[in-house]
CSV table of N, CA and C in Angstrom, one decimal:
chain,number,residue,atom,x,y,z
X,19,UNK,N,-25.4,-28.9,-4.5
X,19,UNK,CA,-25.3,-28.2,-3.2
X,19,UNK,C,-23.8,-28.0,-3.0
X,20,UNK,N,-23.4,-26.8,-2.5
X,20,UNK,CA,-22.0,-26.5,-2.2
X,20,UNK,C,-21.7,-27.1,-0.8
X,21,UNK,N,-20.5,-27.4,-0.6
X,21,UNK,CA,-20.0,-28.1,0.6
X,21,UNK,C,-20.4,-27.2,1.9
X,22,UNK,N,-20.0,-25.9,1.8
X,22,UNK,CA,-20.3,-25.1,3.0
X,22,UNK,C,-21.7,-24.9,3.3
X,23,UNK,N,-22.6,-24.9,2.2
X,23,UNK,CA,-24.0,-24.8,2.4
X,23,UNK,C,-24.5,-26.1,3.1
X,24,UNK,N,-24.0,-27.2,2.7
X,24,UNK,CA,-24.3,-28.5,3.4
X,24,UNK,C,-23.9,-28.4,4.9
X,25,UNK,N,-22.7,-27.9,5.1
X,25,UNK,CA,-22.2,-27.8,6.5
X,25,UNK,C,-23.1,-27.0,7.4
X,26,UNK,N,-23.6,-25.9,6.8
X,26,UNK,CA,-24.5,-25.0,7.6
X,26,UNK,C,-25.8,-25.7,7.9
X,27,UNK,N,-26.3,-26.4,6.9
X,27,UNK,CA,-27.6,-27.1,7.1
X,27,UNK,C,-27.4,-28.3,8.0
X,28,UNK,N,-26.3,-29.0,7.9
X,28,UNK,CA,-26.1,-30.2,8.8
X,28,UNK,C,-26.0,-29.7,10.2
X,29,UNK,N,-25.4,-28.6,10.5
X,29,UNK,CA,-25.2,-28.1,11.8
X,29,UNK,C,-26.6,-27.8,12.5
X,30,UNK,N,-27.5,-27.4,11.7
X,30,UNK,CA,-28.9,-27.1,12.2
X,30,UNK,C,-29.6,-28.4,12.7
X,31,UNK,N,-29.1,-29.6,12.2
X,31,UNK,CA,-29.8,-30.8,12.6
X,31,UNK,C,-29.0,-31.5,13.8
X,32,UNK,N,-27.9,-30.9,14.2
X,32,UNK,CA,-27.1,-31.5,15.3
X,32,UNK,C,-27.6,-31.1,16.6
X,33,UNK,N,-27.6,-32.1,17.5
X,33,UNK,CA,-28.0,-31.8,18.9
X,33,UNK,C,-26.9,-32.2,19.9
X,34,UNK,N,-26.1,-31.3,20.2
X,34,UNK,CA,-25.0,-31.5,21.2
X,34,UNK,C,-25.2,-30.5,22.3
X,35,UNK,N,-24.8,-31.0,23.5
X,35,UNK,CA,-24.9,-30.1,24.7
X,35,UNK,C,-23.9,-29.1,24.8
X,36,UNK,N,-22.7,-29.4,24.3
X,36,UNK,CA,-21.5,-28.5,24.3
X,36,UNK,C,-20.5,-28.9,23.3
X,37,UNK,N,-19.4,-28.1,23.2
X,37,UNK,CA,-18.4,-28.4,22.2
X,37,UNK,C,-17.6,-29.7,22.5
X,38,UNK,N,-17.4,-30.0,23.7
X,38,UNK,CA,-16.7,-31.2,24.1
X,38,UNK,C,-17.5,-32.4,23.6
X,39,UNK,N,-18.8,-32.4,23.9
X,39,UNK,CA,-19.7,-33.5,23.5
X,39,UNK,C,-19.7,-33.6,22.0
X,40,UNK,N,-19.8,-32.4,21.3
X,40,UNK,CA,-19.8,-32.4,19.9
X,40,UNK,C,-18.5,-33.1,19.3
X,41,UNK,N,-17.4,-32.8,19.9
X,41,UNK,CA,-16.1,-33.3,19.4
X,41,UNK,C,-16.1,-34.8,19.6
X,42,UNK,N,-16.5,-35.3,20.8
X,42,UNK,CA,-16.4,-36.7,21.1
X,42,UNK,C,-17.5,-37.5,20.3
X,43,UNK,N,-18.7,-37.0,20.3
X,43,UNK,CA,-19.8,-37.8,19.6
X,43,UNK,C,-19.6,-37.7,18.1
X,44,UNK,N,-19.1,-36.6,17.5
X,44,UNK,CA,-18.9,-36.5,16.1
X,44,UNK,C,-17.8,-37.5,15.7
X,45,UNK,N,-16.8,-37.6,16.5
X,45,UNK,CA,-15.7,-38.5,16.2
X,45,UNK,C,-16.1,-40.0,16.3
X,46,UNK,N,-16.8,-40.3,17.3
X,46,UNK,CA,-17.3,-41.7,17.5
X,46,UNK,C,-18.4,-42.0,16.4
X,47,UNK,N,-19.2,-41.1,16.1
X,47,UNK,CA,-20.2,-41.3,15.1
X,47,UNK,C,-19.6,-41.5,13.7
X,48,UNK,N,-18.5,-40.8,13.4
X,48,UNK,CA,-17.8,-40.9,12.2
X,48,UNK,C,-17.3,-42.3,12.1
X,49,UNK,N,-16.7,-42.8,13.2
X,49,UNK,CA,-16.1,-44.2,13.2
X,49,UNK,C,-17.2,-45.2,13.0
X,50,UNK,N,-18.3,-45.0,13.7
X,50,UNK,CA,-19.4,-46.0,13.5
X,50,UNK,C,-20.0,-46.0,12.2
X,51,UNK,N,-20.3,-44.8,11.6
X,51,UNK,CA,-20.9,-44.8,10.3
X,51,UNK,C,-19.9,-45.3,9.2
X,52,UNK,N,-18.6,-45.0,9.4
X,52,UNK,CA,-17.6,-45.6,8.4
X,52,UNK,C,-17.7,-47.1,8.5
X,53,UNK,N,-17.8,-47.6,9.7
X,53,UNK,CA,-17.9,-49.1,9.8
X,53,UNK,C,-19.2,-49.6,9.1
X,54,UNK,N,-20.3,-48.8,9.1
X,54,UNK,CA,-21.5,-49.3,8.4
X,54,UNK,C,-21.3,-49.3,6.9
X,55,UNK,N,-20.5,-48.4,6.4
X,55,UNK,CA,-20.2,-48.4,4.9
X,55,UNK,C,-19.3,-49.7,4.6
X,56,UNK,N,-18.4,-49.9,5.5
X,56,UNK,CA,-17.5,-51.1,5.3
X,56,UNK,C,-18.4,-52.4,5.3
X,57,UNK,N,-19.3,-52.5,6.2
X,57,UNK,CA,-20.3,-53.6,6.3
X,57,UNK,C,-21.1,-53.8,5.0
X,58,UNK,N,-21.6,-52.6,4.5
X,58,UNK,CA,-22.4,-52.7,3.3
X,58,UNK,C,-21.5,-53.3,2.1
X,59,UNK,N,-20.3,-52.9,2.0
X,59,UNK,CA,-19.4,-53.4,0.9
X,59,UNK,C,-19.1,-54.8,1.2
X,60,UNK,N,-18.8,-55.2,2.4
X,60,UNK,CA,-18.5,-56.6,2.8
X,60,UNK,C,-19.7,-57.5,2.3
X,61,UNK,N,-20.9,-57.0,2.7
X,61,UNK,CA,-22.1,-57.8,2.4
X,61,UNK,C,-22.4,-57.8,0.9
X,62,UNK,N,-22.0,-56.8,0.2
X,62,UNK,CA,-22.2,-56.7,-1.3
X,62,UNK,C,-21.4,-57.9,-1.9
X,63,UNK,N,-20.2,-58.1,-1.4
X,63,UNK,CA,-19.4,-59.2,-1.9
X,63,UNK,C,-19.9,-60.5,-1.4
X,64,UNK,N,-20.2,-60.6,-0.1
X,64,UNK,CA,-20.6,-61.9,0.4
X,64,UNK,C,-21.9,-62.4,-0.1
X,65,UNK,N,-22.9,-61.5,-0.1
X,65,UNK,CA,-24.3,-61.9,-0.4
X,65,UNK,C,-24.7,-61.6,-1.9
X,66,UNK,N,-24.0,-60.7,-2.6
X,66,UNK,CA,-24.4,-60.3,-3.9
X,66,UNK,C,-23.4,-60.4,-5.0
X,67,UNK,N,-22.2,-61.1,-4.6
X,67,UNK,CA,-21.1,-61.2,-5.6
X,67,UNK,C,-20.7,-59.9,-6.3
X,68,UNK,N,-20.8,-58.9,-5.5
X,68,UNK,CA,-20.4,-57.5,-6.0
X,68,UNK,C,-21.3,-57.0,-7.1
X,69,UNK,N,-22.5,-57.5,-7.2
X,69,UNK,CA,-23.5,-57.0,-8.2
X,69,UNK,C,-24.3,-56.0,-7.5
X,70,UNK,N,-24.2,-54.7,-7.9
X,70,UNK,CA,-24.8,-53.6,-7.2
X,70,UNK,C,-26.1,-53.2,-7.9
X,71,UNK,N,-27.3,-53.4,-7.2
X,71,UNK,CA,-28.5,-52.9,-7.7
X,71,UNK,C,-28.9,-51.6,-7.2
X,72,UNK,N,-29.9,-51.0,-7.7
X,72,UNK,CA,-30.3,-49.6,-7.3
X,72,UNK,C,-30.7,-49.5,-5.8
X,73,UNK,N,-31.3,-50.5,-5.3
X,73,UNK,CA,-31.7,-50.5,-3.9
X,73,UNK,C,-30.5,-50.5,-3.0
X,74,UNK,N,-29.5,-51.4,-3.3
X,74,UNK,CA,-28.3,-51.5,-2.5
X,74,UNK,C,-27.5,-50.2,-2.6
X,75,UNK,N,-27.4,-49.7,-3.8
X,75,UNK,CA,-26.7,-48.4,-4.1
X,75,UNK,C,-27.3,-47.3,-3.2
X,76,UNK,N,-28.6,-47.2,-3.1
X,76,UNK,CA,-29.3,-46.2,-2.3
X,76,UNK,C,-28.9,-46.4,-0.8
X,77,UNK,N,-28.8,-47.7,-0.4
X,77,UNK,CA,-28.5,-47.9,1.0
X,77,UNK,C,-27.0,-47.5,1.3
X,78,UNK,N,-26.1,-47.7,0.4
X,78,UNK,CA,-24.7,-47.2,0.5
X,78,UNK,C,-24.7,-45.7,0.5
X,79,UNK,N,-25.4,-45.1,-0.4
X,79,UNK,CA,-25.5,-43.7,-0.5
X,79,UNK,C,-26.0,-43.0,0.8
X,80,UNK,N,-26.9,-43.7,1.5
X,80,UNK,CA,-27.4,-43.1,2.8
X,80,UNK,C,-26.4,-43.3,3.8
X,81,UNK,N,-25.6,-44.4,3.9
X,81,UNK,CA,-24.5,-44.5,4.8
X,81,UNK,C,-23.4,-43.5,4.6
X,82,UNK,N,-23.1,-43.3,3.3
X,82,UNK,CA,-22.1,-42.3,3.0
X,82,UNK,C,-22.6,-40.9,3.4
X,83,UNK,N,-23.9,-40.6,3.3
X,83,UNK,CA,-24.4,-39.4,3.7
X,83,UNK,C,-24.2,-39.2,5.2
X,84,UNK,N,-24.4,-40.3,6.0
X,84,UNK,CA,-24.2,-40.2,7.4
X,84,UNK,C,-22.7,-39.9,7.7
X,85,UNK,N,-21.8,-40.5,7.0
X,85,UNK,CA,-20.4,-40.2,7.1
X,85,UNK,C,-20.1,-38.8,6.9
X,86,UNK,N,-20.7,-38.2,5.8
X,86,UNK,CA,-20.5,-36.8,5.5
X,86,UNK,C,-21.1,-35.9,6.6
X,87,UNK,N,-22.2,-36.3,7.2
X,87,UNK,CA,-22.8,-35.5,8.3
X,87,UNK,C,-21.8,-35.4,9.4
X,88,UNK,N,-21.3,-36.5,9.8
X,88,UNK,CA,-20.3,-36.5,11.0
X,88,UNK,C,-19.0,-35.8,10.6
X,89,UNK,N,-18.5,-35.9,9.4
X,89,UNK,CA,-17.4,-35.2,9.0
X,89,UNK,C,-17.7,-33.7,9.1
X,90,UNK,N,-18.8,-33.3,8.6
X,90,UNK,CA,-19.3,-31.9,8.6
X,90,UNK,C,-19.3,-31.4,10.0
X,91,UNK,N,-19.9,-32.1,11.0
X,91,UNK,CA,-20.0,-31.6,12.3
X,91,UNK,C,-18.7,-31.6,13.1
X,92,UNK,N,-17.8,-32.6,12.8
X,92,UNK,CA,-16.5,-32.6,13.4
X,92,UNK,C,-15.7,-31.4,12.9
X,93,UNK,N,-15.8,-31.2,11.6
X,93,UNK,CA,-15.0,-30.1,11.0
X,93,UNK,C,-15.5,-28.8,11.6
X,94,UNK,N,-16.8,-28.6,11.7
X,94,UNK,CA,-17.4,-27.4,12.3
X,94,UNK,C,-16.9,-27.2,13.7
X,95,UNK,N,-16.9,-28.3,14.5
X,95,UNK,CA,-16.4,-28.2,15.9
X,95,UNK,C,-14.9,-27.7,15.9
X,96,UNK,N,-14.1,-28.1,14.9
X,96,UNK,CA,-12.7,-27.7,14.9
X,96,UNK,C,-12.5,-26.3,14.2
X,97,UNK,N,-13.6,-25.7,13.7
X,97,UNK,CA,-13.5,-24.4,13.1
X,97,UNK,C,-13.0,-24.5,11.7
X,98,UNK,N,-13.3,-25.6,11.0
X,98,UNK,CA,-12.8,-25.8,9.6
X,98,UNK,C,-14.0,-26.0,8.7
X,99,UNK,N,-14.0,-25.3,7.6
X,99,UNK,CA,-15.1,-25.5,6.6
X,99,UNK,C,-14.8,-26.8,5.8
X,100,UNK,N,-15.9,-27.4,5.3
X,100,UNK,CA,-15.8,-28.6,4.4
X,100,UNK,C,-15.0,-28.2,3.2
X,101,UNK,N,-15.2,-27.0,2.7
X,101,UNK,CA,-14.5,-26.5,1.5
X,101,UNK,C,-13.0,-26.5,1.8
X,102,UNK,N,-12.6,-26.0,2.9
X,102,UNK,CA,-11.2,-26.0,3.3
X,102,UNK,C,-10.6,-27.4,3.4
X,103,UNK,N,-11.4,-28.3,4.0
X,103,UNK,CA,-11.0,-29.7,4.0
X,103,UNK,C,-10.8,-30.3,2.6
X,104,UNK,N,-11.7,-30.0,1.7
X,104,UNK,CA,-11.6,-30.6,0.4
X,104,UNK,C,-10.4,-30.0,-0.4
X,105,UNK,N,-10.2,-28.7,-0.3
X,105,UNK,CA,-9.1,-28.0,-0.9
X,105,UNK,C,-7.8,-28.5,-0.4
X,106,UNK,N,-7.6,-28.6,0.9
X,106,UNK,CA,-6.4,-29.1,1.5
X,106,UNK,C,-6.1,-30.5,1.1
X,107,UNK,N,-7.1,-31.3,1.0
X,107,UNK,CA,-6.9,-32.7,0.6
X,107,UNK,C,-6.5,-32.8,-0.8
X,108,UNK,N,-7.1,-32.0,-1.7
X,108,UNK,CA,-6.7,-32.1,-3.1
X,108,UNK,C,-5.3,-31.5,-3.3
X,109,UNK,N,-4.9,-30.5,-2.6
X,109,UNK,CA,-3.5,-30.0,-2.6
X,109,UNK,C,-2.5,-31.0,-2.2
X,110,UNK,N,-2.8,-31.8,-1.1
X,110,UNK,CA,-2.0,-32.8,-0.7
X,110,UNK,C,-1.8,-33.9,-1.7
X,111,UNK,N,-2.9,-34.3,-2.3
X,111,UNK,CA,-2.9,-35.4,-3.3
X,111,UNK,C,-2.2,-34.9,-4.6
X,112,UNK,N,-2.4,-33.7,-5.0
X,112,UNK,CA,-1.7,-33.1,-6.2
X,112,UNK,C,-0.2,-33.2,-5.9
X,113,UNK,N,0.3,-32.8,-4.7
X,113,UNK,CA,1.7,-32.8,-4.4
X,113,UNK,C,2.2,-34.2,-4.5
X,114,UNK,N,1.5,-35.2,-3.9
X,114,UNK,CA,1.9,-36.6,-3.9
X,114,UNK,C,2.0,-37.1,-5.3
X,115,UNK,N,1.0,-36.8,-6.1
X,115,UNK,CA,1.0,-37.2,-7.5
X,115,UNK,C,2.2,-36.6,-8.3
X,116,UNK,N,2.5,-35.4,-8.1
X,116,UNK,CA,3.6,-34.7,-8.7
X,116,UNK,C,5.0,-35.4,-8.3
X,117,UNK,N,5.0,-35.7,-7.0
X,117,UNK,CA,6.3,-36.3,-6.4
X,117,UNK,C,6.3,-37.8,-6.7
X,118,UNK,N,5.3,-38.4,-7.2
X,118,UNK,CA,5.3,-39.8,-7.5
X,118,UNK,C,5.1,-40.6,-6.2
X,119,UNK,N,4.5,-40.0,-5.2
X,119,UNK,CA,4.3,-40.7,-3.9
X,119,UNK,C,2.9,-40.9,-3.5
X,120,UNK,N,2.0,-41.1,-4.5
X,120,UNK,CA,0.6,-41.4,-4.2
X,120,UNK,C,0.6,-42.8,-3.4
X,121,UNK,N,1.3,-43.7,-3.9
X,121,UNK,CA,1.4,-45.0,-3.1
X,121,UNK,C,2.5,-44.9,-2.0
X,122,UNK,N,2.4,-45.8,-1.1
X,122,UNK,CA,3.4,-45.7,0.0
X,122,UNK,C,2.8,-45.5,1.3
X,123,UNK,N,3.6,-45.2,2.3
X,123,UNK,CA,3.1,-45.0,3.7
X,123,UNK,C,3.6,-43.6,4.2
X,124,UNK,N,2.9,-43.2,5.2
X,124,UNK,CA,3.2,-41.9,5.9
X,124,UNK,C,2.4,-40.7,5.4
X,125,UNK,N,2.0,-39.9,6.3
X,125,UNK,CA,1.2,-38.8,6.0
X,125,UNK,C,1.9,-37.7,5.2
X,126,UNK,N,3.2,-37.6,5.4
X,126,UNK,CA,4.0,-36.5,4.8
X,126,UNK,C,4.8,-37.0,3.7
X,127,UNK,N,4.4,-38.0,2.9
X,127,UNK,CA,5.2,-38.5,1.8
X,127,UNK,C,5.2,-37.7,0.6
């Protein structure tokens, strides 16, 4: 599936009263779902000694899907396509790699 196709379909499942609510709830939802991914990885180490089985992999995949859904809706609220987000990110990383600044701190390194 193409990113922009996903974004269109994800929008159809979103239930927000208005743009302000969409902005706030998408941002908070993204933070919450990202935390759930972090929890899954923490528990993978704590409870499973980092041995990943198919069932746990599926659980992580579902949480990553929730993260993607919120990124999609937040991007949509801001008038940005997921494809543009992906392209912009890769351009930034390519520049950092070329400049030898993949490691380090700061957004504009």
